[in-house]
Amino acid sequence: MVFPQEATCALCGASSKQQVLASASAFGAPDLDTRLPGALRKATEYQVQECPACGYCAQHLSAPAGNLKSLVSDLRYRARLEDPESPRLANRYVCVSLIAAARGDYVTAGWASVRAAWACDDTGALHAAVSRRNVAVDWFRYALQRGQVIIPKADGTGLLLTDLLRRAGRFDEAVEQARAALAQSPGETFRRLLLFELELAGREDVNCHSTVEIEDEHDEDDRD
């Protein structure tokens, strides 16, 4: 369920109507990079707002913004927002990542880049999707170097980085990342998912895959 809501930009004070997600349901398994199935697959469209007056992008325009006017008015920010090579939704998330990185919040910057990649996937902007995944890897690595937590379970972080590298076509790095994660003795589910990633990287497969695929494989083994 989506409904329009009046929002006042915390940066410039302009009012605009924004579409807000009230509720959604999801059935099925998430992708290897955590993207949810069902109606929630499209939820990213309603998790970022853009001020039509100044171009400020945030999850909630009315939330306190701090001193961001110089960043949002910068030509590099505007170029990212208007990038013709990727969809507008992806560009909004790229701007969110720039703002988060400027604040030193590399986890939020990384997740915004992942969501930008999803938006590119949905419109077939494959080159832009690869670029966004590469940037997400960089932001997440900066976050880890600074002790910031990407996913509470360390096993999940290793899997996420592996999947981002694989889908960006960086197969050797994906294999290295998966093996490093396996060396940390992850839980059984994550172990199987990482082994699946190794198999996909070995085939140079850059496609989206779901966590349910290891369950299907397990069921087939049981039948055999």
mmCIF file of C-alpha atoms in Angstrom:
data_model
loop_
_atom_site.group_PDB
_atom_site.id
_atom_site.type_symbol
_atom_site.label_atom_id
_atom_site.label_comp_id
_atom_site.label_asym_id
_atom_site.label_seq_id
_atom_site.Cartn_x
_atom_site.Cartn_y
_atom_site.Cartn_z
ATOM 1 C CA MET A 1 0.000 0.000 0.000
ATOM 2 C CA VAL A 2 1.353 3.388 -1.062
ATOM 3 C CA PHE A 3 -0.051 6.818 -0.255
ATOM 4 C CA PRO A 4 1.012 10.423 -1.021
ATOM 5 C CA GLN A 5 2.367 12.508 1.832
ATOM 6 C CA GLU A 6 3.402 16.146 2.005
ATOM 7 C CA ALA A 7 7.063 16.506 2.914
ATOM 8 C CA THR A 8 9.062 19.618 3.745
ATOM 9 C CA CYS A 9 12.698 19.512 2.674
ATOM 10 C CA ALA A 10 14.947 19.926 5.694
ATOM 11 C CA LEU A 11 17.582 21.509 3.474
ATOM 12 C CA CYS A 12 15.725 24.192 1.517
ATOM 13 C CA GLY A 13 12.242 24.252 3.092
ATOM 14 C CA ALA A 14 10.365 23.432 -0.126
ATOM 15 C CA SER A 15 7.218 21.299 0.152
ATOM 16 C CA SER A 16 6.468 18.412 -2.176
ATOM 17 C CA LYS A 17 4.268 15.349 -2.407
ATOM 18 C CA GLN A 18 6.143 12.107 -1.856
ATOM 19 C CA GLN A 19 4.907 8.533 -2.244
ATOM 20 C CA VAL A 20 5.224 6.634 1.028
ATOM 21 C CA LEU A 21 5.070 2.868 1.458
ATOM 22 C CA ALA A 22 2.553 1.965 4.164
ATOM 23 C CA SER A 23 2.802 -1.809 3.985
ATOM 24 C CA ALA A 24 3.888 -4.666 1.741
ATOM 25 C CA SER A 25 4.153 -8.422 1.877
ATOM 26 C CA ALA A 26 6.859 -10.784 0.729
ATOM 27 C CA PHE A 27 6.697 -14.492 0.014
ATOM 28 C CA GLY A 28 9.707 -16.567 -0.895
ATOM 29 C CA ALA A 29 13.442 -16.464 -0.390
ATOM 30 C CA PRO A 30 15.696 -13.410 -0.740
ATOM 31 C CA ASP A 31 18.459 -13.078 -3.302
ATOM 32 C CA LEU A 32 22.046 -13.808 -2.341
ATOM 33 C CA ASP A 33 22.629 -10.066 -1.925
ATOM 34 C CA THR A 34 19.665 -9.823 0.533
ATOM 35 C CA ARG A 35 17.128 -8.320 -1.900
ATOM 36 C CA LEU A 36 13.667 -9.348 -0.752
ATOM 37 C CA PRO A 37 11.110 -11.157 -2.942
ATOM 38 C CA GLY A 38 7.512 -10.349 -3.857
ATOM 39 C CA ALA A 39 6.048 -6.882 -3.488
ATOM 40 C CA LEU A 40 8.960 -5.808 -1.299
ATOM 41 C CA ARG A 41 11.210 -6.128 -4.337
ATOM 42 C CA LYS A 42 9.840 -2.781 -5.443
ATOM 43 C CA ALA A 43 9.973 -1.234 -1.979
ATOM 44 C CA THR A 44 13.239 0.548 -2.799
ATOM 45 C CA GLU A 45 11.241 2.919 -4.992
ATOM 46 C CA TYR A 46 9.589 4.337 -1.880
ATOM 47 C CA GLN A 47 12.595 4.297 0.447
ATOM 48 C CA VAL A 48 14.271 7.371 -0.993
ATOM 49 C CA GLN A 49 12.818 10.830 -1.587
ATOM 50 C CA GLU A 50 14.063 13.673 -3.778
ATOM 51 C CA CYS A 51 13.347 17.327 -3.225
ATOM 52 C CA PRO A 52 12.260 18.749 -6.620
ATOM 53 C CA ALA A 53 13.508 22.187 -5.612
ATOM 54 C CA CYS A 54 17.094 21.575 -4.476
ATOM 55 C CA GLY A 55 17.794 17.930 -5.388
ATOM 56 C CA TYR A 56 18.426 16.763 -1.837
ATOM 57 C CA CYS A 57 17.878 12.993 -1.583
ATOM 58 C CA ALA A 58 17.154 11.149 1.639
ATOM 59 C CA GLN A 59 14.992 8.407 3.064
ATOM 60 C CA HIS A 60 12.871 11.125 4.667
ATOM 61 C CA LEU A 61 13.247 14.671 3.335
ATOM 62 C CA SER A 62 11.905 16.209 6.514
ATOM 63 C CA ALA A 63 14.453 14.529 8.821
ATOM 64 C CA PRO A 64 17.232 16.848 10.110
ATOM 65 C CA ALA A 65 19.786 17.267 7.328
ATOM 66 C CA GLY A 66 22.649 19.144 8.930
ATOM 67 C CA ASN A 67 24.995 21.322 6.902
ATOM 68 C CA LEU A 68 24.681 19.742 3.452
ATOM 69 C CA LYS A 69 23.854 22.713 1.228
ATOM 70 C CA SER A 70 27.342 22.982 -0.241
ATOM 71 C CA LEU A 71 27.437 19.249 -1.023
ATOM 72 C CA VAL A 72 23.990 19.157 -2.650
ATOM 73 C CA SER A 73 24.728 22.263 -4.739
ATOM 74 C CA ASP A 74 28.105 20.891 -5.852
ATOM 75 C CA LEU A 75 28.358 20.186 -9.585
ATOM 76 C CA ARG A 76 29.531 16.620 -8.941
ATOM 77 C CA TYR A 77 26.420 15.884 -6.874
ATOM 78 C CA ARG A 78 24.204 17.379 -9.571
ATOM 79 C CA ALA A 79 25.956 15.335 -12.245
ATOM 80 C CA ARG A 80 25.276 12.129 -10.302
ATOM 81 C CA LEU A 81 21.617 13.067 -9.856
ATOM 82 C CA GLU A 82 21.223 13.809 -13.569
ATOM 83 C CA ASP A 83 23.332 10.900 -14.871
ATOM 84 C CA PRO A 84 21.627 9.774 -18.133
ATOM 85 C CA GLU A 85 23.346 6.384 -18.047
ATOM 86 C CA SER A 86 21.263 5.084 -15.123
ATOM 87 C CA PRO A 87 17.635 5.389 -13.980
ATOM 88 C CA ARG A 88 16.545 8.297 -11.805
ATOM 89 C CA LEU A 89 15.872 5.995 -8.854
ATOM 90 C CA ALA A 90 19.441 4.711 -8.996
ATOM 91 C CA ASN A 91 20.738 8.273 -9.202
ATOM 92 C CA ARG A 92 18.825 9.186 -6.051
ATOM 93 C CA TYR A 93 20.457 6.336 -4.180
ATOM 94 C CA VAL A 94 23.861 7.365 -5.505
ATOM 95 C CA CYS A 95 23.244 10.824 -4.021
ATOM 96 C CA VAL A 96 22.240 9.230 -0.711
ATOM 97 C CA SER A 97 25.522 7.313 -0.751
ATOM 98 C CA LEU A 98 27.515 10.500 -1.387
ATOM 99 C CA ILE A 99 25.834 12.234 1.543
ATOM 100 C CA ALA A 100 26.365 9.235 3.834
ATOM 101 C CA ALA A 101 30.029 8.932 2.853
ATOM 102 C CA ALA A 102 30.548 12.643 3.513
ATOM 103 C CA ARG A 103 29.294 11.974 7.040
ATOM 104 C CA GLY A 104 31.626 9.001 7.435
ATOM 105 C CA ASP A 105 28.739 6.508 7.407
ATOM 106 C CA TYR A 106 30.172 4.044 4.901
ATOM 107 C CA VAL A 107 27.661 1.317 5.753
ATOM 108 C CA THR A 108 24.737 3.478 4.628
ATOM 109 C CA ALA A 109 26.779 4.566 1.599
ATOM 110 C CA GLY A 110 27.344 0.921 0.701
ATOM 111 C CA TRP A 111 23.702 -0.106 1.067
ATOM 112 C CA ALA A 112 22.555 2.908 -0.954
ATOM 113 C CA SER A 113 24.932 1.803 -3.716
ATOM 114 C CA VAL A 114 23.506 -1.734 -3.573
ATOM 115 C CA ARG A 115 19.991 -0.344 -3.941
ATOM 116 C CA ALA A 116 21.174 1.785 -6.847
ATOM 117 C CA ALA A 117 22.433 -1.422 -8.476
ATOM 118 C CA TRP A 118 19.032 -3.055 -7.987
ATOM 119 C CA ALA A 119 17.344 -0.097 -9.674
ATOM 120 C CA CYS A 120 19.758 -0.460 -12.588
ATOM 121 C CA ASP A 121 19.048 -4.200 -12.778
ATOM 122 C CA ASP A 122 15.323 -3.510 -13.060
ATOM 123 C CA THR A 123 15.754 -1.235 -16.071
ATOM 124 C CA GLY A 124 18.434 -3.276 -17.831
ATOM 125 C CA ALA A 125 21.168 -0.683 -17.210
ATOM 126 C CA LEU A 126 23.716 -3.456 -16.751
ATOM 127 C CA HIS A 127 26.900 -1.404 -17.108
ATOM 128 C CA ALA A 128 25.648 1.058 -14.500
ATOM 129 C CA ALA A 129 24.654 -1.850 -12.222
ATOM 130 C CA VAL A 130 28.213 -3.182 -12.327
ATOM 131 C CA SER A 131 29.579 0.264 -11.523
ATOM 132 C CA ARG A 132 27.255 0.623 -8.547
ATOM 133 C CA ARG A 133 28.275 -2.795 -7.182
ATOM 134 C CA ASN A 134 31.936 -1.888 -7.485
ATOM 135 C CA VAL A 135 31.317 1.299 -5.522
ATOM 136 C CA ALA A 136 29.324 -0.649 -2.908
ATOM 137 C CA VAL A 137 32.292 -2.972 -2.375
ATOM 138 C CA ASP A 138 34.558 0.039 -1.846
ATOM 139 C CA TRP A 139 32.210 1.658 0.656
ATOM 140 C CA PHE A 140 31.743 -1.600 2.584
ATOM 141 C CA ARG A 141 35.498 -2.152 2.736
ATOM 142 C CA TYR A 142 35.967 1.374 4.071
ATOM 143 C CA ALA A 143 33.301 0.566 6.663
ATOM 144 C CA LEU A 144 35.053 -2.636 7.762
ATOM 145 C CA GLN A 145 38.389 -0.860 8.042
ATOM 146 C CA ARG A 146 36.756 1.589 10.438
ATOM 147 C CA GLY A 147 35.001 -1.035 12.517
ATOM 148 C CA GLN A 148 31.536 -0.255 11.178
ATOM 149 C CA VAL A 149 29.062 -3.173 11.126
ATOM 150 C CA ILE A 150 27.515 -4.002 7.749
ATOM 151 C CA ILE A 151 25.440 -7.024 8.789
ATOM 152 C CA PRO A 152 25.257 -8.132 12.440
ATOM 153 C CA LYS A 153 26.241 -11.667 11.449
ATOM 154 C CA ALA A 154 29.770 -11.711 10.045
ATOM 155 C CA ASP A 155 28.815 -14.713 7.882
ATOM 156 C CA GLY A 156 26.305 -12.492 6.072
ATOM 157 C CA THR A 157 28.894 -9.820 5.370
ATOM 158 C CA GLY A 158 31.214 -12.301 3.680
ATOM 159 C CA LEU A 159 28.391 -13.624 1.528
ATOM 160 C CA LEU A 160 27.248 -10.126 0.546
ATOM 161 C CA LEU A 161 30.737 -9.043 -0.539
ATOM 162 C CA THR A 162 31.199 -12.274 -2.471
ATOM 163 C CA ASP A 163 27.949 -11.784 -4.344
ATOM 164 C CA LEU A 164 28.689 -8.145 -5.171
ATOM 165 C CA LEU A 165 32.111 -9.077 -6.564
ATOM 166 C CA ARG A 166 30.721 -11.986 -8.574
ATOM 167 C CA ARG A 167 27.901 -9.963 -10.095
ATOM 168 C CA ALA A 168 30.405 -7.235 -10.995
ATOM 169 C CA GLY A 169 32.386 -9.852 -12.947
ATOM 170 C CA ARG A 170 35.319 -9.828 -10.498
ATOM 171 C CA PHE A 171 35.385 -13.621 -10.300
ATOM 172 C CA ASP A 172 38.883 -14.132 -8.881
ATOM 173 C CA GLU A 173 38.168 -11.663 -6.076
ATOM 174 C CA ALA A 174 34.792 -13.301 -5.448
ATOM 175 C CA VAL A 175 36.497 -16.688 -5.058
ATOM 176 C CA GLU A 176 39.088 -15.189 -2.717
ATOM 177 C CA GLN A 177 36.369 -13.507 -0.643
ATOM 178 C CA ALA A 178 34.285 -16.695 -0.438
ATOM 179 C CA ARG A 179 37.263 -18.784 0.633
ATOM 180 C CA ALA A 180 38.180 -16.227 3.297
ATOM 181 C CA ALA A 181 34.606 -16.354 4.601
ATOM 182 C CA LEU A 182 34.634 -20.169 4.588
ATOM 183 C CA ALA A 183 37.875 -20.139 6.576
ATOM 184 C CA GLN A 184 35.957 -18.411 9.386
ATOM 185 C CA SER A 185 33.859 -21.581 9.907
ATOM 186 C CA PRO A 186 30.443 -20.071 9.100
ATOM 187 C CA GLY A 187 27.140 -21.732 10.027
ATOM 188 C CA GLU A 188 25.878 -24.523 7.806
ATOM 189 C CA THR A 189 23.482 -22.379 5.773
ATOM 190 C CA PHE A 190 26.106 -19.749 5.025
ATOM 191 C CA ARG A 191 28.674 -22.452 4.271
ATOM 192 C CA ARG A 192 26.397 -23.894 1.598
ATOM 193 C CA LEU A 193 25.629 -20.445 0.184
ATOM 194 C CA LEU A 194 29.331 -19.619 -0.046
ATOM 195 C CA LEU A 195 30.034 -22.927 -1.773
ATOM 196 C CA PHE A 196 27.237 -22.062 -4.200
ATOM 197 C CA GLU A 197 28.902 -18.695 -4.838
ATOM 198 C CA LEU A 198 32.165 -20.491 -5.584
ATOM 199 C CA GLU A 199 30.362 -22.671 -8.100
ATOM 200 C CA LEU A 200 28.759 -19.631 -9.751
ATOM 201 C CA ALA A 201 32.055 -17.728 -9.880
ATOM 202 C CA GLY A 202 33.728 -20.767 -11.400
ATOM 203 C CA ARG A 203 31.140 -20.653 -14.193
ATOM 204 C CA GLU A 204 31.633 -16.872 -14.533
ATOM 205 C CA ASP A 205 27.947 -16.424 -13.801
ATOM 206 C CA VAL A 206 27.007 -12.783 -13.148
ATOM 207 C CA ASN A 207 23.273 -13.372 -12.861
ATOM 208 C CA CYS A 208 20.986 -12.851 -9.891
ATOM 209 C CA HIS A 209 20.448 -15.977 -7.769
ATOM 210 C CA SER A 210 18.236 -16.713 -4.792
ATOM 211 C CA THR A 211 19.035 -18.393 -1.508
ATOM 212 C CA VAL A 212 16.235 -20.870 -2.263
ATOM 213 C CA GLU A 213 18.438 -22.499 -4.893
ATOM 214 C CA ILE A 214 20.543 -24.287 -2.270
ATOM 215 C CA GLU A 215 17.337 -25.570 -0.696
ATOM 216 C CA ASP A 216 16.168 -26.954 -4.042
ATOM 217 C CA GLU A 217 19.568 -28.587 -4.515
ATOM 218 C CA HIS A 218 19.328 -30.112 -1.023
ATOM 219 C CA ASP A 219 15.875 -31.515 -1.820
ATOM 220 C CA GLU A 220 17.206 -33.105 -5.015
ATOM 221 C CA ASP A 221 20.067 -34.700 -3.074
ATOM 222 C CA ASP A 222 17.562 -36.135 -0.593
ATOM 223 C CA ARG A 223 15.515 -37.652 -3.414
ATOM 224 C CA ASP A 224 18.637 -39.199 -4.931
#
